[in-house]
Tab-separated table of C-alpha atoms in Angstrom:
chain	number	residue	atom	x	y	z
M	1	UNK	CA	27.067	-43.062	-116.389
M	2	UNK	CA	29.534	-42.815	-113.505
M	3	UNK	CA	30.416	-46.001	-111.656
M	4	UNK	CA	30.792	-44.023	-108.427
M	5	UNK	CA	29.314	-40.694	-107.412
M	6	UNK	CA	29.268	-39.003	-104.020
M	7	UNK	CA	27.235	-35.874	-103.327
M	8	UNK	CA	27.823	-33.524	-100.376
M	9	UNK	CA	29.355	-36.375	-98.375
M	10	UNK	CA	30.326	-35.584	-94.803
M	11	UNK	CA	31.815	-37.374	-91.816
M	12	UNK	CA	32.073	-35.495	-88.527
M	13	UNK	CA	33.613	-36.958	-85.390
M	14	UNK	CA	32.988	-35.710	-81.874
M	15	UNK	CA	36.129	-35.129	-79.839
M	16	UNK	CA	36.456	-35.724	-76.138
M	17	UNK	CA	35.888	-32.733	-73.965
M	18	UNK	CA	34.855	-31.947	-70.473
M	19	UNK	CA	34.125	-28.893	-68.401
M	20	UNK	CA	37.615	-27.470	-68.805
M	21	UNK	CA	37.706	-28.275	-72.515
M	22	UNK	CA	34.490	-26.395	-73.099
M	23	UNK	CA	32.444	-29.384	-74.248
M	24	UNK	CA	32.671	-31.519	-77.344
M	25	UNK	CA	34.081	-30.265	-80.644
M	26	UNK	CA	33.518	-31.664	-84.105
M	27	UNK	CA	36.313	-32.869	-86.353
M	28	UNK	CA	35.136	-32.343	-89.936
M	29	UNK	CA	37.117	-35.205	-91.488
M	30	UNK	CA	35.060	-35.061	-94.699
M	31	UNK	CA	32.926	-31.977	-95.096
M	32	UNK	CA	30.390	-31.662	-97.924
M	33	UNK	CA	32.510	-33.352	-100.568
M	34	UNK	CA	31.360	-34.321	-104.082
M	35	UNK	CA	33.176	-36.306	-106.765
M	36	UNK	CA	32.602	-38.964	-109.424
M	37	UNK	CA	34.547	-41.807	-110.994
M	38	UNK	CA	33.856	-43.393	-114.379
M	39	UNK	CA	33.858	-47.126	-115.027
M	40	UNK	CA	37.400	-48.249	-115.864
M	41	UNK	CA	38.941	-45.034	-114.510
M	42	UNK	CA	41.614	-44.503	-111.891
M	43	UNK	CA	41.002	-41.385	-109.814
M	44	UNK	CA	43.979	-40.288	-107.753
M	45	UNK	CA	43.178	-38.644	-104.413
M	46	UNK	CA	46.082	-36.651	-102.977
M	47	UNK	CA	46.683	-34.471	-99.959
M	48	UNK	CA	48.641	-34.258	-96.724
M	49	UNK	CA	48.178	-36.761	-93.917
M	50	UNK	CA	45.057	-36.000	-91.909
M	51	UNK	CA	43.134	-34.285	-94.697
M	52	UNK	CA	40.431	-36.995	-94.767
M	53	UNK	CA	41.514	-39.160	-97.721
M	54	UNK	CA	41.304	-42.521	-95.946
M	55	UNK	CA	38.053	-41.556	-94.242
M	56	UNK	CA	36.549	-40.805	-97.645
M	57	UNK	CA	37.644	-44.221	-98.917
M	58	UNK	CA	36.057	-45.988	-95.945
M	59	UNK	CA	32.834	-44.010	-96.360
M	60	UNK	CA	32.562	-44.971	-100.014
M	61	UNK	CA	32.989	-48.657	-99.114
M	62	UNK	CA	30.434	-48.284	-96.315
M	63	UNK	CA	33.005	-49.290	-93.708
M	64	UNK	CA	31.960	-46.117	-91.887
M	65	UNK	CA	28.597	-44.388	-91.764
M	66	UNK	CA	28.413	-40.871	-93.233
M	67	UNK	CA	27.121	-37.959	-91.204
M	68	UNK	CA	25.425	-36.542	-94.306
M	69	UNK	CA	25.394	-36.827	-98.073
M	70	UNK	CA	24.736	-39.557	-100.624
M	71	UNK	CA	26.799	-42.330	-102.227
M	72	UNK	CA	25.839	-43.865	-105.567
M	73	UNK	CA	27.421	-46.995	-107.039
M	74	UNK	CA	26.533	-48.223	-110.545
M	75	UNK	CA	23.508	-45.932	-110.569
M	76	UNK	CA	22.065	-47.067	-107.222
M	77	UNK	CA	22.171	-45.129	-103.997
M	78	UNK	CA	23.988	-47.273	-101.433
M	79	UNK	CA	24.129	-44.742	-98.573
M	80	UNK	CA	21.642	-46.547	-96.367
M	81	UNK	CA	22.102	-50.138	-97.511
M	82	UNK	CA	22.176	-52.727	-94.744
M	83	UNK	CA	21.997	-56.489	-94.347
M	84	UNK	CA	21.810	-58.565	-97.524
M	85	UNK	CA	22.185	-55.646	-99.920
M	86	UNK	CA	25.308	-54.372	-98.165
M	87	UNK	CA	26.734	-57.886	-98.101
M	88	UNK	CA	26.189	-58.193	-101.859
M	89	UNK	CA	27.969	-54.880	-102.346
M	90	UNK	CA	31.065	-56.339	-100.657
M	91	UNK	CA	31.552	-58.616	-103.676
M	92	UNK	CA	31.755	-55.621	-105.986
M	93	UNK	CA	33.945	-53.235	-103.977
M	94	UNK	CA	37.190	-53.993	-102.164
M	95	UNK	CA	40.131	-52.258	-100.497
M	96	UNK	CA	43.914	-52.620	-100.351
M	97	UNK	CA	45.206	-51.116	-97.109
M	98	UNK	CA	48.405	-49.177	-96.503
M	99	UNK	CA	50.066	-51.452	-93.968
M	100	UNK	CA	50.773	-54.715	-95.730
M	101	UNK	CA	51.511	-56.529	-92.461
M	102	UNK	CA	48.816	-55.464	-90.002
M	103	UNK	CA	46.110	-55.896	-92.651
M	104	UNK	CA	46.907	-59.638	-92.804
M	105	UNK	CA	46.080	-62.114	-90.048
M	106	UNK	CA	49.456	-63.353	-88.828
M	107	UNK	CA	47.916	-66.571	-87.509
M	108	UNK	CA	46.543	-67.608	-90.889
M	109	UNK	CA	48.419	-69.021	-93.847
M	110	UNK	CA	48.441	-67.056	-97.081
M	111	UNK	CA	46.090	-69.617	-98.583
M	112	UNK	CA	43.560	-69.177	-95.759
M	113	UNK	CA	43.774	-65.371	-95.987
M	114	UNK	CA	42.998	-65.279	-99.706
M	115	UNK	CA	40.432	-68.059	-99.381
M	116	UNK	CA	38.380	-66.347	-96.677
M	117	UNK	CA	36.307	-64.051	-98.967
M	118	UNK	CA	35.470	-67.063	-101.138
M	119	UNK	CA	34.457	-69.063	-98.073
M	120	UNK	CA	32.257	-66.214	-96.858
M	121	UNK	CA	30.345	-66.234	-100.136
M	122	UNK	CA	29.809	-69.977	-100.370
M	123	UNK	CA	32.448	-71.228	-102.806
M	124	UNK	CA	33.198	-74.970	-102.573
M	125	UNK	CA	36.510	-76.312	-101.269
M	126	UNK	CA	37.959	-77.361	-104.642
M	127	UNK	CA	36.868	-74.101	-106.218
M	128	UNK	CA	38.474	-72.114	-103.384
M	129	UNK	CA	41.771	-73.978	-103.584
M	130	UNK	CA	41.973	-73.567	-107.345
M	131	UNK	CA	41.088	-69.882	-107.149
M	132	UNK	CA	43.709	-69.184	-104.462
M	133	UNK	CA	46.478	-70.667	-106.591
M	134	UNK	CA	45.282	-68.710	-109.614
M	135	UNK	CA	45.266	-65.474	-107.645
M	136	UNK	CA	48.780	-65.993	-106.315
M	137	UNK	CA	50.009	-66.522	-109.862
M	138	UNK	CA	48.084	-63.449	-111.027
M	139	UNK	CA	49.913	-61.185	-108.567
M	140	UNK	CA	53.317	-62.698	-109.355
M	141	UNK	CA	53.755	-65.159	-106.463
M	142	UNK	CA	54.389	-68.890	-106.605
M	143	UNK	CA	51.206	-70.911	-105.928
M	144	UNK	CA	53.276	-73.254	-103.754
M	145	UNK	CA	53.514	-70.494	-101.127
M	146	UNK	CA	49.941	-71.081	-99.924
M	147	UNK	CA	51.041	-72.755	-96.681
M	148	UNK	CA	53.363	-69.977	-95.556
M	149	UNK	CA	52.547	-67.206	-93.058
M	150	UNK	CA	52.680	-63.416	-93.593
M	151	UNK	CA	55.855	-62.907	-91.550
M	152	UNK	CA	57.738	-65.113	-94.036
M	153	UNK	CA	57.230	-62.583	-96.831
M	154	UNK	CA	58.739	-59.197	-97.663
M	155	UNK	CA	56.638	-56.030	-97.567
M	156	UNK	CA	56.172	-56.034	-101.330
M	157	UNK	CA	55.132	-59.680	-101.341
M	158	UNK	CA	52.644	-59.074	-98.523
M	159	UNK	CA	51.093	-56.249	-100.489
M	160	UNK	CA	50.723	-58.616	-103.448
M	161	UNK	CA	48.888	-60.995	-101.095
M	162	UNK	CA	46.586	-58.136	-100.071
M	163	UNK	CA	45.893	-57.409	-103.734
M	164	UNK	CA	45.171	-61.102	-104.397
M	165	UNK	CA	42.655	-61.133	-101.544
M	166	UNK	CA	41.000	-57.988	-102.923
M	167	UNK	CA	40.648	-59.680	-106.333
M	168	UNK	CA	39.176	-62.916	-104.958
M	169	UNK	CA	35.507	-62.002	-105.549
M	170	UNK	CA	36.067	-60.334	-108.945
M	171	UNK	CA	35.251	-56.781	-107.796
M	172	UNK	CA	34.516	-53.873	-110.107
M	173	UNK	CA	36.026	-51.194	-107.893
M	174	UNK	CA	38.998	-51.140	-105.505
M	175	UNK	CA	40.053	-48.446	-103.055
M	176	UNK	CA	43.852	-48.434	-102.904
M	177	UNK	CA	44.624	-46.657	-99.629
M	178	UNK	CA	48.295	-45.625	-99.737
M	179	UNK	CA	49.206	-49.128	-101.001
M	180	UNK	CA	52.859	-48.353	-101.786
M	181	UNK	CA	53.797	-45.675	-99.244
M	182	UNK	CA	55.500	-48.128	-96.850
M	183	UNK	CA	57.497	-49.904	-99.574
M	184	UNK	CA	61.009	-49.326	-100.885
M	185	UNK	CA	61.217	-47.277	-104.084
M	186	UNK	CA	62.090	-50.203	-106.367
M	187	UNK	CA	59.360	-52.416	-104.882
M	188	UNK	CA	56.922	-49.507	-105.073
M	189	UNK	CA	57.383	-49.352	-108.843
M	190	UNK	CA	56.710	-53.095	-109.166
M	191	UNK	CA	53.450	-52.861	-107.221
M	192	UNK	CA	52.315	-49.829	-109.239
M	193	UNK	CA	53.018	-51.740	-112.450
M	194	UNK	CA	51.041	-54.695	-111.111
M	195	UNK	CA	48.040	-52.480	-110.295
M	196	UNK	CA	48.219	-50.999	-113.761
M	197	UNK	CA	48.294	-54.439	-115.409
M	198	UNK	CA	45.406	-55.731	-113.279
M	199	UNK	CA	43.275	-52.724	-114.156
M	200	UNK	CA	43.737	-53.449	-117.851
M	201	UNK	CA	43.265	-57.211	-117.527
M	202	UNK	CA	40.133	-57.156	-115.354
M	203	UNK	CA	38.586	-53.806	-116.287
M	204	UNK	CA	38.932	-52.477	-112.749
M	205	UNK	CA	38.246	-48.986	-111.464
M	206	UNK	CA	40.456	-47.559	-108.705
M	207	UNK	CA	40.307	-44.798	-106.158
M	208	UNK	CA	44.047	-44.446	-105.581
M	209	UNK	CA	44.715	-42.602	-102.331
M	210	UNK	CA	48.195	-41.200	-101.794
M	211	UNK	CA	50.262	-38.239	-100.666
M	212	UNK	CA	52.783	-39.086	-103.422
M	213	UNK	CA	51.993	-37.096	-106.554
M	214	UNK	CA	54.605	-38.999	-108.556
M	215	UNK	CA	52.837	-42.323	-107.912
M	216	UNK	CA	49.433	-40.784	-108.626
M	217	UNK	CA	50.686	-39.239	-111.866
M	218	UNK	CA	51.904	-42.647	-113.015
M	219	UNK	CA	48.708	-44.543	-112.281
M	220	UNK	CA	45.754	-42.150	-112.340
M	221	UNK	CA	43.655	-40.792	-115.195
M	222	UNK	CA	42.460	-37.835	-113.120
M	223	UNK	CA	43.630	-36.267	-109.876
M	224	UNK	CA	41.484	-34.853	-107.064
M	225	UNK	CA	43.369	-32.716	-104.540
M	226	UNK	CA	41.998	-32.729	-100.989
M	227	UNK	CA	42.656	-30.271	-98.174
M	228	UNK	CA	41.025	-30.391	-94.724
M	229	UNK	CA	38.003	-32.428	-95.780
M	230	UNK	CA	37.363	-30.577	-99.049
M	231	UNK	CA	38.257	-31.138	-102.695
M	232	UNK	CA	40.110	-28.028	-103.897
M	233	UNK	CA	40.997	-29.090	-107.457
M	234	UNK	CA	40.204	-31.849	-109.976
M	235	UNK	CA	41.889	-32.228	-113.351
M	236	UNK	CA	43.251	-34.729	-115.850
M	237	UNK	CA	46.616	-36.158	-114.802
M	238	UNK	CA	48.194	-35.306	-118.150
M	239	UNK	CA	47.411	-31.622	-117.504
M	240	UNK	CA	48.629	-31.593	-113.899
M	241	UNK	CA	52.075	-30.084	-114.457
M	242	UNK	CA	50.941	-27.419	-116.909
M	243	UNK	CA	47.450	-26.481	-115.745
M	244	UNK	CA	47.295	-26.862	-111.957
M	245	UNK	CA	45.784	-23.639	-110.599
M	246	UNK	CA	45.134	-24.011	-106.902
M	247	UNK	CA	48.053	-22.756	-104.764
M	248	UNK	CA	47.929	-25.933	-102.674
M	249	UNK	CA	48.201	-28.164	-105.746
M	250	UNK	CA	51.164	-26.150	-107.005
M	251	UNK	CA	52.983	-26.426	-103.687
M	252	UNK	CA	52.446	-30.199	-103.706
M	253	UNK	CA	53.926	-30.324	-107.208
M	254	UNK	CA	56.917	-28.264	-106.089
M	255	UNK	CA	57.638	-30.871	-103.398
M	256	UNK	CA	57.918	-33.774	-105.862
M	257	UNK	CA	61.583	-34.889	-106.039
M	258	UNK	CA	63.326	-34.694	-109.419
M	259	UNK	CA	66.504	-36.627	-110.372
M	260	UNK	CA	68.410	-33.456	-111.284
M	261	UNK	CA	67.680	-30.469	-108.994
M	262	UNK	CA	68.938	-28.123	-111.720
M	263	UNK	CA	65.912	-29.104	-113.818
M	264	UNK	CA	63.456	-27.884	-111.190
M	265	UNK	CA	61.946	-24.476	-111.707
M	266	UNK	CA	62.060	-22.269	-108.654
M	267	UNK	CA	58.645	-22.306	-107.014
M	268	UNK	CA	57.620	-18.925	-105.633
M	269	UNK	CA	54.658	-20.342	-103.738
M	270	UNK	CA	56.211	-21.953	-100.692
M	271	UNK	CA	53.715	-23.622	-98.376
M	272	UNK	CA	53.792	-22.175	-94.867
M	273	UNK	CA	53.249	-23.841	-91.506
M	274	UNK	CA	51.271	-26.947	-90.614
M	275	UNK	CA	47.639	-27.796	-91.406
M	276	UNK	CA	45.199	-26.229	-88.910
M	277	UNK	CA	43.514	-28.228	-86.152
M	278	UNK	CA	40.823	-30.343	-87.892
M	279	UNK	CA	38.367	-29.309	-85.163
M	280	UNK	CA	39.064	-25.593	-85.713
M	281	UNK	CA	38.933	-24.852	-89.410
M	282	UNK	CA	39.717	-21.247	-90.349
M	283	UNK	CA	36.917	-19.120	-91.739
M	284	UNK	CA	36.800	-18.549	-95.474
M	285	UNK	CA	39.172	-20.622	-97.574
M	286	UNK	CA	40.672	-23.319	-95.393
M	287	UNK	CA	44.044	-22.927	-97.062
M	288	UNK	CA	44.338	-19.154	-96.649
M	289	UNK	CA	46.540	-19.177	-93.490
M	290	UNK	CA	49.226	-21.041	-95.488
M	291	UNK	CA	48.623	-19.529	-98.916
M	292	UNK	CA	51.272	-17.065	-100.189
M	293	UNK	CA	48.719	-15.252	-102.363
M	294	UNK	CA	45.767	-14.977	-99.957
M	295	UNK	CA	43.670	-11.817	-100.196
M	296	UNK	CA	40.901	-10.428	-97.989
M	297	UNK	CA	38.049	-12.361	-99.611
M	298	UNK	CA	39.937	-15.608	-98.907
M	299	UNK	CA	39.686	-14.866	-95.176
M	300	UNK	CA	35.937	-14.194	-95.303
M	301	UNK	CA	34.317	-16.471	-97.890
M	302	UNK	CA	34.807	-20.151	-98.617
M	303	UNK	CA	35.367	-20.689	-102.357
M	304	UNK	CA	33.105	-22.990	-104.365
M	305	UNK	CA	34.476	-25.832	-106.496
M	306	UNK	CA	33.714	-24.634	-110.044
M	307	UNK	CA	34.612	-25.755	-113.560
M	308	UNK	CA	37.206	-23.454	-115.140
M	309	UNK	CA	37.821	-25.603	-118.210
M	310	UNK	CA	36.255	-28.824	-119.451
M	311	UNK	CA	36.768	-31.410	-116.700
M	312	UNK	CA	38.931	-29.030	-114.648
M	313	UNK	CA	37.447	-27.856	-111.341
M	314	UNK	CA	39.032	-25.421	-108.894
M	315	UNK	CA	37.940	-23.918	-105.571
M	316	UNK	CA	39.954	-20.696	-105.340
M	317	UNK	CA	39.184	-16.965	-105.260
M	318	UNK	CA	42.511	-16.218	-106.965
M	319	UNK	CA	41.711	-18.219	-110.093
């Protein structure tokens, strides 16, 4: 049984518009998207900025309300949960945000920040203090740092504090929303290693959101590629380099830096232009205006995400 499953999930936002703008338009941030995640799995979610990755993460955690679709967690539909049931869900699902500084309250000490989830769920003072020190040690920080403030830490250390806070209530599932994108390369590797170790130690499941395929390839078991609110390809990470079929996935792979440029194969499929306006999706395949291999059917008919091999799904007329 999947730990997480979403079916035809959608989130549409209305844009501002007046008489001259011709009324309100809809931004289809997430548009009829389905995916699943097994217990103990890390699913990498990749795509360009603005494709809807972070919105999907917030929808799954019920931080935003979906326009349509269903969300299942541990076999129960959570789409419409409110009140006590939604509060109980918060103990089981958590998030690590991209910006390690703005996601921490600068007026609180590190101890108070990590302690807050425990306080919210009724833990006693001694229990909270002990747990905070344990969590700091777990993420590689000295427990004696509890009385310091966020601005006294480096970006990598602040992200470790964010991870400690996410672990406070012993969750089963964590959304990692671009958790290393703002960090230096060397620090990025340390945080990725920490996430990997924590997954093994606590049996966690991750949705790892990123635009960095190298980071996703290191951490994830499977990769889902997202473009303009849709999943266009899903496959095992170990097969990514050899078996990626969607033109968008292949152009993302071609953009991954390699230490020796002479080792890179020349990619014939160069991505063109910028992503379309999210409120004005092209007809047919959403990628066709930028796809080097687009044919007439791509301009008319939207492709369906279908299984081409076991566990490998692709939405492309060219496949």
